[in-house]
XYZ file of C-alpha atoms in Angstrom:
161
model
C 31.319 -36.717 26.219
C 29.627 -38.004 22.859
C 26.125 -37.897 25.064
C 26.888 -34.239 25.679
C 27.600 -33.760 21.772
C 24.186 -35.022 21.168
C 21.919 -33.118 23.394
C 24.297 -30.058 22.442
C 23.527 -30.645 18.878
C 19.746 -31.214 19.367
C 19.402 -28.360 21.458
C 21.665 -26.112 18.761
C 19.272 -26.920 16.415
C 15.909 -26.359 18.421
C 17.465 -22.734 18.966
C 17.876 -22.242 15.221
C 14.429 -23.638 14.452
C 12.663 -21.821 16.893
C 15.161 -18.394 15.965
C 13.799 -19.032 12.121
C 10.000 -19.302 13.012
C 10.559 -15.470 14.707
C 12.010 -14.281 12.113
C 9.667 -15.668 9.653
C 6.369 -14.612 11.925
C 7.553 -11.552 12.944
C 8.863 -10.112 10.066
C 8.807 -12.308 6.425
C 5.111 -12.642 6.934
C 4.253 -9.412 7.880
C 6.256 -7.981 4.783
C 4.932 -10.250 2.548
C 0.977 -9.330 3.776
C 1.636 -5.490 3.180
C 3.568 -6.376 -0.252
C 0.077 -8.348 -1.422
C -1.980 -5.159 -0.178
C 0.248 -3.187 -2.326
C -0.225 -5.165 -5.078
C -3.969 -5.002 -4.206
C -3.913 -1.383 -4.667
C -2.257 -1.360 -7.966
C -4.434 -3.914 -9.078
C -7.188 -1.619 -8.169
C -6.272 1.334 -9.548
C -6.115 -0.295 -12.868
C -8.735 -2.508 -12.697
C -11.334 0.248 -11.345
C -9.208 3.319 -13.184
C -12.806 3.716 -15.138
C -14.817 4.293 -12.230
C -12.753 6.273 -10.478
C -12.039 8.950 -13.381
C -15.853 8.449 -14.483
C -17.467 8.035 -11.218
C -20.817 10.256 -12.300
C -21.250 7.559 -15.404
C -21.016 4.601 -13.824
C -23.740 2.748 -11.894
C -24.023 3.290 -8.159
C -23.715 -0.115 -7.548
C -20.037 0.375 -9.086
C -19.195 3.311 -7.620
C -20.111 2.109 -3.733
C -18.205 -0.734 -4.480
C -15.054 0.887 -5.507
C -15.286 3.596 -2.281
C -15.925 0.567 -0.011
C -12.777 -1.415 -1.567
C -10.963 2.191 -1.345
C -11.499 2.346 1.940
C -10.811 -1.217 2.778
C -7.734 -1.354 1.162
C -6.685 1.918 3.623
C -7.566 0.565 6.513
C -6.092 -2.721 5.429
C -2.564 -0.860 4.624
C -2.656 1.218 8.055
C -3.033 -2.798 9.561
C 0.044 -4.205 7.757
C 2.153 -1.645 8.525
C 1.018 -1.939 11.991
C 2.426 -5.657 11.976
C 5.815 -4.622 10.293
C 8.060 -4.108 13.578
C 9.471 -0.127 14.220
C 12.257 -0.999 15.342
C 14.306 -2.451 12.921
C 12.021 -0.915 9.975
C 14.940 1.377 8.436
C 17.093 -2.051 7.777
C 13.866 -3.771 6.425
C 12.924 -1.098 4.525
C 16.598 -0.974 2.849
C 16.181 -5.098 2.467
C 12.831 -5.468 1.330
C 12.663 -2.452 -0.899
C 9.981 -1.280 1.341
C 8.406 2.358 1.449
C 8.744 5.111 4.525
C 5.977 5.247 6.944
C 4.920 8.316 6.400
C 4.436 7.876 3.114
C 2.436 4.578 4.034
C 0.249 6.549 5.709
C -0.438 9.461 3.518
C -1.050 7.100 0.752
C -3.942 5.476 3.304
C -4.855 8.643 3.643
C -5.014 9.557 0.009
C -6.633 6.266 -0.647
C -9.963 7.882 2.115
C -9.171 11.018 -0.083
C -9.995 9.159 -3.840
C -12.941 7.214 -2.678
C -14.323 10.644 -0.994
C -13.737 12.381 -3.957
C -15.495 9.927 -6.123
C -18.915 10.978 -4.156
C -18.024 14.395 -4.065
C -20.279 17.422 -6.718
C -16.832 18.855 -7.056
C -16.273 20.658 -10.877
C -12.075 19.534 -9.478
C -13.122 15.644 -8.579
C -11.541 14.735 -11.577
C -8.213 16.453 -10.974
C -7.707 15.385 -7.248
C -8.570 11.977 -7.716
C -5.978 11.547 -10.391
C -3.524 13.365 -8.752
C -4.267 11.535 -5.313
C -3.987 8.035 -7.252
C -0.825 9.326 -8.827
C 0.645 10.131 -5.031
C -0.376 6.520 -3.987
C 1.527 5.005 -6.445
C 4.734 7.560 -6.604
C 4.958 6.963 -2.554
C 4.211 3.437 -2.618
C 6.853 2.708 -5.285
C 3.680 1.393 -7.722
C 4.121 1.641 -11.432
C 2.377 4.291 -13.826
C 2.958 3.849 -16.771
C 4.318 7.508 -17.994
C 1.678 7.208 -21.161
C -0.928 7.159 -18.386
C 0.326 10.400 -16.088
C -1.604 13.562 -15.942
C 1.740 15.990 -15.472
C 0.790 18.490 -12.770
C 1.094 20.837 -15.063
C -1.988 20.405 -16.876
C -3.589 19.385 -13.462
C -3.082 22.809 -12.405
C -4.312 24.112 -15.810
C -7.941 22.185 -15.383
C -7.956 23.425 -11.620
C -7.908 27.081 -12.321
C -10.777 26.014 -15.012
Protein backbone atom coordinates (compact mmCIF):
# COMPACT_ATOMS: atom_id res chain seq x y z
CA UNK A 1 0.00 0.00 0.00
CA UNK A 2 2.66 2.73 1.14
CA UNK A 3 4.70 1.56 -2.28
CA UNK A 4 1.56 2.47 -4.19
CA UNK A 5 1.40 5.95 -2.22
CA UNK A 6 4.80 6.63 -3.50
CA UNK A 7 4.73 5.99 -7.15
CA UNK A 8 1.11 7.67 -6.92
CA UNK A 9 2.68 10.69 -5.48
CA UNK A 10 5.67 10.79 -7.91
CA UNK A 11 3.61 10.28 -10.76
CA UNK A 12 0.94 13.16 -9.34
CA UNK A 13 3.60 15.35 -9.41
CA UNK A 14 5.26 14.54 -12.91
CA UNK A 15 1.59 15.33 -14.23
CA UNK A 16 1.61 18.74 -12.55
CA UNK A 17 5.15 19.51 -13.70
CA UNK A 18 4.74 18.53 -17.06
CA UNK A 19 0.79 20.33 -16.97
CA UNK A 20 2.86 23.70 -15.77
CA UNK A 21 5.59 23.58 -18.57
CA UNK A 22 2.29 23.66 -21.21
CA UNK A 23 0.90 26.15 -19.76
CA UNK A 24 3.94 28.18 -19.41
CA UNK A 25 5.17 27.34 -23.27
CA UNK A 26 2.07 27.54 -24.73
CA UNK A 27 0.65 30.42 -23.40
CA UNK A 28 2.82 32.65 -20.50
CA UNK A 29 5.59 32.82 -23.02
CA UNK A 30 3.83 33.59 -25.92
CA UNK A 31 1.97 36.51 -24.01
CA UNK A 32 4.85 37.75 -22.56
CA UNK A 33 6.82 37.89 -26.31
CA UNK A 34 3.84 39.96 -27.85
CA UNK A 35 3.66 42.17 -24.48
CA UNK A 36 7.69 43.05 -25.14
CA UNK A 37 6.77 43.79 -28.96
CA UNK A 38 4.21 46.07 -27.64
CA UNK A 39 6.37 47.71 -25.56
CA UNK A 40 8.77 47.79 -28.56
CA UNK A 41 6.35 49.77 -30.44
CA UNK A 42 5.73 52.32 -27.85
CA UNK A 43 9.21 52.63 -27.31
CA UNK A 44 9.45 53.40 -30.92
CA UNK A 45 7.02 55.72 -31.41
CA UNK A 46 8.59 57.87 -28.85
CA UNK A 47 11.94 57.30 -29.39
CA UNK A 48 11.67 57.86 -33.36
CA UNK A 49 8.39 60.37 -32.91
CA UNK A 50 11.02 63.00 -34.67
CA UNK A 51 11.55 61.12 -37.68
CA UNK A 52 8.43 60.03 -38.24
CA UNK A 53 6.60 63.59 -38.02
CA UNK A 54 9.85 65.13 -39.79
CA UNK A 55 10.71 62.42 -42.11
CA UNK A 56 11.77 65.03 -45.18
CA UNK A 57 14.45 66.66 -42.48
CA UNK A 58 16.03 63.93 -41.30
CA UNK A 59 18.89 61.99 -42.92
CA UNK A 60 18.08 59.02 -45.12
CA UNK A 61 20.07 56.93 -43.19
CA UNK A 62 17.39 57.73 -40.31
CA UNK A 63 14.53 57.56 -42.13
CA UNK A 64 15.33 53.82 -43.79
CA UNK A 65 16.04 52.84 -40.51
CA UNK A 66 12.87 53.79 -38.88
CA UNK A 67 10.63 52.21 -42.08
CA UNK A 68 12.76 49.03 -41.76
CA UNK A 69 12.14 48.87 -37.78
CA UNK A 70 8.35 49.88 -38.78
CA UNK A 71 8.06 47.19 -40.71
CA UNK A 72 9.85 44.75 -38.54
CA UNK A 73 8.04 45.47 -35.66
CA UNK A 74 4.63 44.53 -37.99
CA UNK A 75 5.68 41.59 -39.09
CA UNK A 76 7.06 40.80 -35.68
CA UNK A 77 3.42 41.59 -34.04
CA UNK A 78 1.48 39.52 -36.87
CA UNK A 79 4.22 36.52 -35.45
CA UNK A 80 3.30 36.85 -31.74
CA UNK A 81 -0.08 36.86 -32.17
CA UNK A 82 0.33 33.93 -34.33
CA UNK A 83 1.87 32.03 -31.20
CA UNK A 84 -0.96 33.25 -28.77
CA UNK A 85 -3.48 30.14 -29.04
CA UNK A 86 -7.30 31.03 -30.72
CA UNK A 87 -8.88 29.09 -28.85
CA UNK A 88 -8.93 30.15 -25.52
CA UNK A 89 -7.84 33.88 -26.63
CA UNK A 90 -11.21 35.62 -25.31
CA UNK A 91 -10.30 34.26 -21.56
CA UNK A 92 -6.59 35.35 -22.11
CA UNK A 93 -7.42 38.38 -23.45
CA UNK A 94 -9.82 39.14 -20.30
CA UNK A 95 -6.65 37.75 -17.98
CA UNK A 96 -3.82 39.28 -19.50
CA UNK A 97 -5.37 42.58 -20.38
CA UNK A 98 -4.65 41.69 -23.88
CA UNK A 99 -6.02 43.51 -27.12
CA UNK A 100 -8.67 41.96 -29.90
CA UNK A 101 -7.22 40.47 -32.93
CA UNK A 102 -8.46 42.51 -35.20
CA UNK A 103 -7.25 45.29 -33.78
CA UNK A 104 -3.74 43.46 -33.60
CA UNK A 105 -3.81 43.30 -36.99
CA UNK A 106 -4.93 46.64 -38.17
CA UNK A 107 -2.41 48.15 -35.94
CA UNK A 108 0.32 45.80 -38.09
CA UNK A 109 -1.25 47.08 -40.71
CA UNK A 110 -1.13 50.70 -39.71
CA UNK A 111 2.38 50.16 -38.57
CA UNK A 112 3.17 49.14 -43.01
CA UNK A 113 0.85 52.27 -43.32
CA UNK A 114 3.35 54.92 -41.09
CA UNK A 115 6.57 53.65 -42.45
CA UNK A 116 4.92 53.97 -46.15
CA UNK A 117 3.84 57.20 -45.44
CA UNK A 118 7.14 58.38 -44.20
CA UNK A 119 8.51 57.83 -48.00
CA UNK A 120 5.53 59.06 -49.45
CA UNK A 121 5.54 63.17 -51.54
CA UNK A 122 2.17 63.39 -49.91
CA UNK A 123 1.20 67.41 -48.87
CA UNK A 124 -1.26 64.82 -46.02
CA UNK A 125 1.98 62.55 -44.85
CA UNK A 126 1.99 64.45 -41.90
CA UNK A 127 -1.65 63.99 -40.94
CA UNK A 128 -1.93 60.15 -41.66
CA UNK A 129 1.09 59.25 -40.03
CA UNK A 130 0.00 60.87 -36.83
CA UNK A 131 -3.27 59.72 -36.98
CA UNK A 132 -2.09 56.06 -37.96
CA UNK A 133 0.43 56.17 -34.85
CA UNK A 134 -2.42 57.46 -32.77
CA UNK A 135 -4.67 54.19 -33.97
CA UNK A 136 -1.67 51.91 -33.01
CA UNK A 137 -1.56 53.00 -29.73
CA UNK A 138 -5.56 53.60 -29.00
CA UNK A 139 -6.01 49.75 -30.33
CA UNK A 140 -3.07 48.41 -28.74
CA UNK A 141 -3.99 49.88 -25.33
CA UNK A 142 -0.41 52.09 -25.59
CA UNK A 143 -0.25 55.36 -23.76
CA UNK A 144 -0.40 58.97 -25.40
CA UNK A 145 0.00 61.23 -23.42
CA UNK A 146 -3.25 63.63 -24.10
CA UNK A 147 -0.62 66.81 -24.27
CA UNK A 148 0.78 64.90 -27.24
CA UNK A 149 -2.71 64.05 -29.34
CA UNK A 150 -3.52 65.70 -32.56
CA UNK A 151 -7.63 65.67 -31.95
CA UNK A 152 -9.13 64.59 -35.28
CA UNK A 153 -10.55 67.56 -35.41
CA UNK A 154 -7.75 69.60 -36.41
CA UNK A 155 -6.50 66.49 -38.43
CA UNK A 156 -9.38 66.96 -40.58
CA UNK A 157 -8.80 70.77 -40.63
CA UNK A 158 -4.98 70.30 -42.13
CA UNK A 159 -6.47 67.55 -44.57
CA UNK A 160 -8.87 69.76 -46.36
CA UNK A 161 -5.64 72.24 -46.45
Amino acid sequence: MQMFTVVATIFGGVIIFVAGQVILKWFIEPIQQFKKTMAEISNTSVRYAHAIQNPDIVPSELSNEVYDKLRQLSGQLYADMELIPRFPYPALRWVFRLPSRDNVYNSAGRLIGVANWMQSNSPYKLDHTIRNVQMICDNLGLYIDPKDRVSEELLQKTDRG
